[in-house]
Structure formats: C-alpha cells, structure tokens
GROMACS .gro file of C-alpha atoms in nm:
model
  220
    1MET     CA    1   3.896 -10.981  -0.010
    2ALA     CA    2   3.686 -11.017  -0.329
    3THR     CA    3   3.712 -10.648  -0.408
    4LEU     CA    4   4.076 -10.675  -0.512
    5ASN     CA    5   4.094 -11.044  -0.598
    6LYS     CA    6   4.337 -11.080  -0.889
    7LYS     CA    7   4.139 -11.362  -1.043
    8TRP     CA    8   3.832 -11.142  -1.059
    9HIS     CA    9   4.021 -10.843  -1.194
   10ARG     CA   10   4.148 -11.044  -1.487
   11TYR     CA   11   3.789 -11.027  -1.611
   12ALA     CA   12   3.682 -10.693  -1.460
   13LEU     CA   13   3.719 -10.492  -1.780
   14LEU     CA   14   3.520 -10.741  -1.982
   15LEU     CA   15   3.248 -10.754  -1.717
   16ASN     CA   16   3.223 -10.377  -1.699
   17GLN     CA   17   3.220 -10.335  -2.075
   18PHE     CA   18   2.963 -10.610  -2.125
   19TRP     CA   19   2.728 -10.474  -1.859
   20SER     CA   20   2.760 -10.116  -1.987
   21ARG     CA   21   2.708 -10.198  -2.353
   22ALA     CA   22   2.423 -10.438  -2.280
   23PHE     CA   23   2.249 -10.184  -2.056
   24LEU     CA   24   2.288  -9.887  -2.289
   25LEU     CA   25   2.209 -10.082  -2.605
   26GLY     CA   26   1.906 -10.228  -2.431
   27MET     CA   27   1.790  -9.874  -2.356
   28GLY     CA   28   1.853  -9.774  -2.718
   29VAL     CA   29   2.127  -9.522  -2.630
   30PRO     CA   30   2.471  -9.653  -2.739
   31ALA     CA   31   2.751  -9.422  -2.623
   32LYS     CA   32   2.994  -9.212  -2.826
   33VAL     CA   33   3.339  -9.200  -2.665
   34TYR     CA   34   3.621  -8.961  -2.753
   35GLY     CA   35   3.983  -8.978  -2.637
   36ARG     CA   36   4.040  -9.350  -2.583
   37PRO     CA   37   4.400  -9.321  -2.718
   38ASN     CA   38   4.483  -9.086  -2.429
   39LEU     CA   39   4.506  -9.387  -2.196
   40LYS     CA   40   4.822  -9.598  -2.216
   41LYS     CA   41   4.799  -9.972  -2.167
   42ASN     CA   42   5.052 -10.013  -1.887
   43GLN     CA   43   4.989  -9.690  -1.695
   44ALA     CA   44   4.767  -9.661  -1.388
   45TYR     CA   45   4.551  -9.350  -1.358
   46VAL     CA   46   4.306  -9.176  -1.131
   47ILE     CA   47   4.011  -9.121  -1.364
   48ALA     CA   48   3.799  -8.825  -1.254
   49PRO     CA   49   3.461  -8.779  -1.427
   50ASN     CA   50   3.190  -8.525  -1.357
   51HIS     CA   51   2.878  -8.683  -1.206
   52PHE     CA   52   2.526  -8.556  -1.285
   53SER     CA   53   2.332  -8.881  -1.338
   54LEU     CA   54   2.315  -9.247  -1.237
   55LEU     CA   55   2.377  -9.320  -1.604
   56ASP     CA   56   2.737  -9.203  -1.551
   57ILE     CA   57   2.805  -9.531  -1.373
   58ALA     CA   58   2.709  -9.740  -1.675
   59LEU     CA   59   2.918  -9.518  -1.900
   60MET     CA   60   3.234  -9.593  -1.703
   61GLY     CA   61   3.236  -9.940  -1.858
   62TYR     CA   62   3.351  -9.772  -2.178
   63ILE     CA   63   3.683  -9.680  -2.015
   64PRO     CA   64   3.930  -9.895  -2.212
   65LYS     CA   65   4.129 -10.009  -1.908
   66PRO     CA   66   4.075 -10.237  -1.608
   67PHE     CA   67   3.988 -10.017  -1.315
   68VAL     CA   68   3.863 -10.017  -0.959
   69PHE     CA   69   3.553  -9.806  -0.911
   70VAL     CA   70   3.529  -9.618  -0.582
   71GLY     CA   71   3.163  -9.542  -0.512
   72LYS     CA   72   2.896  -9.515  -0.245
   73VAL     CA   73   2.772  -9.832  -0.080
   74SER     CA   74   2.419  -9.787  -0.220
   75LEU     CA   75   2.550  -9.875  -0.568
   76ALA     CA   76   2.542 -10.238  -0.459
   77LYS     CA   77   2.162 -10.218  -0.490
   78ILE     CA   78   2.161 -10.139  -0.865
   79PRO     CA   79   2.029 -10.436  -1.069
   80LEU     CA   80   2.304 -10.641  -1.240
   81PHE     CA   81   2.571 -10.379  -1.172
   82GLY     CA   82   2.528 -10.397  -0.796
   83ASN     CA   83   2.643 -10.757  -0.766
   84MET     CA   84   2.949 -10.687  -0.981
   85PHE     CA   85   3.022 -10.369  -0.787
   86SER     CA   86   3.020 -10.542  -0.451
   87LYS     CA   87   3.263 -10.811  -0.572
   88LEU     CA   88   3.502 -10.613  -0.790
   89HIS     CA   89   3.507 -10.257  -0.665
   90ILE     CA   90   3.540 -10.042  -0.352
   91PRO     CA   91   3.226  -9.932  -0.167
   92VAL     CA   92   3.251  -9.634   0.065
   93ASP     CA   93   3.010  -9.488   0.317
   94ARG     CA   94   3.099  -9.120   0.302
   95ASN     CA   95   2.931  -9.061   0.640
   96SER     CA   96   3.174  -9.301   0.809
   97LEU     CA   97   3.531  -9.196   0.884
   98LYS     CA   98   3.631  -9.563   0.915
   99SER     CA   99   3.477  -9.651   0.579
  100ARG     CA  100   3.649  -9.358   0.407
  101TYR     CA  101   3.984  -9.462   0.555
  102GLN     CA  102   3.937  -9.824   0.445
  103ALA     CA  103   3.839  -9.713   0.096
  104LEU     CA  104   4.152  -9.499   0.075
  105GLN     CA  105   4.373  -9.791   0.180
  106LEU     CA  106   4.208 -10.024  -0.074
  107SER     CA  107   4.249  -9.759  -0.342
  108MET     CA  108   4.621  -9.735  -0.272
  109GLN     CA  109   4.648 -10.114  -0.280
  110ALA     CA  110   4.468 -10.129  -0.614
  111ILE     CA  111   4.715  -9.882  -0.766
  112ASP     CA  112   5.007 -10.086  -0.629
  113GLU     CA  113   4.862 -10.380  -0.822
  114GLY     CA  114   4.861 -10.177  -1.143
  115LYS     CA  115   4.489 -10.092  -1.147
  116SER     CA  116   4.344  -9.756  -1.233
  117LEU     CA  117   4.082  -9.588  -1.015
  118VAL     CA  118   3.755  -9.422  -1.112
  119MET     CA  119   3.669  -9.160  -0.849
  120TYR     CA  120   3.400  -8.893  -0.887
  121PRO     CA  121   3.565  -8.574  -0.757
  122GLU     CA  122   3.226  -8.418  -0.676
  123GLY     CA  123   3.175  -8.699  -0.425
  124GLY     CA  124   2.847  -8.806  -0.581
  125ILE     CA  125   2.563  -8.625  -0.757
  126ARG     CA  126   2.594  -8.296  -0.569
  127THR     CA  127   2.507  -8.019  -0.813
  128GLU     CA  128   2.159  -7.870  -0.801
  129GLN     CA  129   2.192  -7.710  -1.144
  130PRO     CA  130   2.357  -7.941  -1.396
  131PRO     CA  131   2.560  -7.891  -1.607
  132GLN     CA  132   2.716  -7.667  -1.344
  133LEU     CA  133   2.976  -7.861  -1.150
  134ALA     CA  134   2.969  -7.903  -0.775
  135ARG     CA  135   3.292  -7.826  -0.593
  136PHE     CA  136   3.552  -8.100  -0.623
  137LYS     CA  137   3.680  -8.283  -0.318
  138ASN     CA  138   4.048  -8.356  -0.264
  139GLY     CA  139   4.030  -8.736  -0.234
  140PRO     CA  140   4.114  -8.832  -0.595
  141PHE     CA  141   4.395  -8.578  -0.610
  142LYS     CA  142   4.552  -8.690  -0.284
  143VAL     CA  143   4.560  -9.048  -0.413
  144ALA     CA  144   4.712  -8.941  -0.745
  145ILE     CA  145   4.983  -8.732  -0.580
  146ASP     CA  146   5.063  -8.991  -0.313
  147LYS     CA  147   5.110  -9.253  -0.586
  148GLN     CA  148   5.259  -9.011  -0.840
  149ILE     CA  149   5.021  -9.123  -1.115
  150PRO     CA  150   4.832  -8.904  -1.364
  151VAL     CA  151   4.480  -8.773  -1.322
  152VAL     CA  152   4.254  -8.812  -1.624
  153PRO     CA  153   3.962  -8.566  -1.638
  154VAL     CA  154   3.651  -8.712  -1.803
  155THR     CA  155   3.359  -8.503  -1.926
  156ILE     CA  156   3.009  -8.651  -1.949
  157PRO     CA  157   2.793  -8.370  -2.090
  158TYR     CA  158   2.448  -8.515  -2.162
  159ASN     CA  159   2.362  -8.787  -1.913
  160TYR     CA  160   2.167  -8.553  -1.686
  161LEU     CA  161   1.937  -8.486  -1.983
  162ILE     CA  162   1.900  -8.856  -2.064
  163LEU     CA  163   1.844  -8.974  -1.707
  164PRO     CA  164   1.784  -8.679  -1.473
  165ASP     CA  165   1.850  -8.722  -1.102
  166ASP     CA  166   1.484  -8.665  -1.017
  167GLY     CA  167   1.395  -9.003  -0.869
  168LYS     CA  168   1.171  -9.101  -1.162
  169LEU     CA  169   1.428  -9.319  -1.347
  170LEU     CA  170   1.274  -9.228  -1.683
  171MET     CA  171   1.523  -9.221  -1.972
  172ARG     CA  172   1.498  -8.973  -2.258
  173PRO     CA  173   1.620  -9.048  -2.614
  174LYS     CA  174   1.962  -8.891  -2.656
  175ARG     CA  175   2.301  -9.046  -2.726
  176PRO     CA  176   2.543  -9.044  -2.428
  177VAL     CA  177   2.882  -8.886  -2.490
  178MET     CA  178   3.204  -8.924  -2.292
  179VAL     CA  179   3.527  -8.730  -2.347
  180ILE     CA  180   3.847  -8.879  -2.204
  181HIS     CA  181   4.094  -8.591  -2.170
  182SER     CA  182   4.472  -8.595  -2.178
  183PRO     CA  183   4.627  -8.708  -1.848
  184ILE     CA  184   4.755  -8.448  -1.602
  185GLU     CA  185   5.093  -8.561  -1.471
  186THR     CA  186   5.163  -8.552  -1.097
  187VAL     CA  187   5.529  -8.657  -1.087
  188GLY     CA  188   5.709  -8.424  -0.848
  189MET     CA  189   5.388  -8.292  -0.692
  190THR     CA  190   5.340  -8.294  -0.315
  191ASP     CA  191   5.037  -8.256  -0.088
  192ASP     CA  192   5.081  -7.881  -0.121
  193ASP     CA  193   4.978  -7.917  -0.487
  194GLN     CA  194   4.643  -8.086  -0.420
  195ASN     CA  195   4.438  -7.769  -0.460
  196GLN     CA  196   4.615  -7.675  -0.782
  197LEU     CA  197   4.560  -8.022  -0.928
  198ARG     CA  198   4.196  -8.019  -0.820
  199GLU     CA  199   4.131  -7.681  -0.981
  200GLN     CA  200   4.315  -7.778  -1.300
  201THR     CA  201   4.098  -8.088  -1.335
  202PHE     CA  202   3.785  -7.889  -1.257
  203GLU     CA  203   3.869  -7.634  -1.524
  204VAL     CA  204   3.935  -7.895  -1.795
  205ILE     CA  205   3.592  -8.048  -1.738
  206ARG     CA  206   3.417  -7.713  -1.702
  207GLN     CA  207   3.558  -7.584  -2.030
  208GLU     CA  208   3.456  -7.902  -2.210
  209LEU     CA  209   3.104  -7.879  -2.070
  210LYS     CA  210   3.083  -7.525  -2.207
  211LYS     CA  211   3.156  -7.659  -2.555
  212PHE     CA  212   2.851  -7.883  -2.535
  213HIS     CA  213   2.632  -7.627  -2.358
  214SER     CA  214   2.761  -7.300  -2.501
  215SER     CA  215   2.448  -7.103  -2.408
  216LEU     CA  216   2.488  -7.171  -2.037
  217THR     CA  217   2.682  -6.974  -1.778
  218TYR     CA  218   2.914  -7.149  -1.533
  219GLU     CA  219   3.029  -7.031  -1.195
  220ASN     CA  220   3.308  -7.160  -0.973
   0.00000   0.00000   0.00000
C-alpha cells in the first residue's frame, strides 16, 4: 500500500516541508515555530494539534520529524497537498466504522515502523467559537497508550484569524505560529488512563491559547 511504502516515507518529511514552506511563503505568511528541540530524532510520537483552520494542515509540514498524517478523506482534494496526502498518509472517513478501523490499524503499523502520527484530537474543525477548543476525542490517546509512546500537544493560535473556516478561502496578513510542547509520557498507562491523558493534553493546549488570547474566556 502506497500510504506506508518505506520508499516513499524516506522522502515524506522533505515533501511535507517543501510543500508547507512553498505554500506559506507563496502566501506571504512564513511560520514561526517554537519547541522543535522537544522532539527527539529516534522517538515516535502521537502529535496532537488543535484544529481551527485548513491552514493547520500546511503548518504540520514544519514538524521536524517524518510522520504519518491521519486526516479526513476530503483532504485528498486539496491542490498539491492532496496528491501527496493520498500517497503518503492515512485517509479516514469518520462516518464509516470500517474506515475508522482501517485507519487505526494503519496508524499502529506506522508506529511499528518508527513513524510518528499527526492526529487532530478534535476530530476535525469542530469548534464554533475559535479559539475555544472543541471536546477532544479518545482516538489519539488510545493509540499512544496502546503503543506506549508519548503524546505531544501542539498549539496553533492564529490560523483561524489568517484563514477562517468560513468557506471563503480568503487569507489575512498575519504570521502563523506553532508551539510544540514537551511530550507527555504514556509508559505504564492503560486504557483506564485515556480520559486523564486526553484532559491533560487538552489543558496544555488551552492554557497556551490563553497566553496568545489573554482577553478571551475559555470553557471546558
């Protein structure tokens, strides 16, 4: 299967980085990334970013590790990125139980091959009032606990201002920012700890969002 083809994944990081930088530079909005040293070279992670904008997808190319992106099947329609997504990453139809199961199995396989995963814990752009977070789903945290690998919260505070999810696809001039937080270890955790891990990740991102939007109120 092309999604997890080792030959492709040798170049996946370069392809992601090239597409992301080319896209964002072309739009005149190069990204500022904090926390790159938090990711170790030979460690696999479940990377869990908040998701308020389609621009979040481009920003993931700034993650300094090869990763498998788990995302909705409609991402295959995005110009340039869509072709790469369909060949290198894991599409999932969240309305299909079979598709969700297959995506989970491919995710586990990717980790066994030493890849990291990028999984949006909100399950897509779900919030109606960004930068308030939608409730997190358990999927990323189940994978992390099953494989005993760390979860890395990632905060993306401004993308909803740059490219709002309003269907207009009009970008506004502001520099994207991404904060890669310290990993949360899962060694020794069991399925009973999924909720705790989910809430811990949620809180890390929520608190970071408050730093960037200090005048706003957040609710669980």
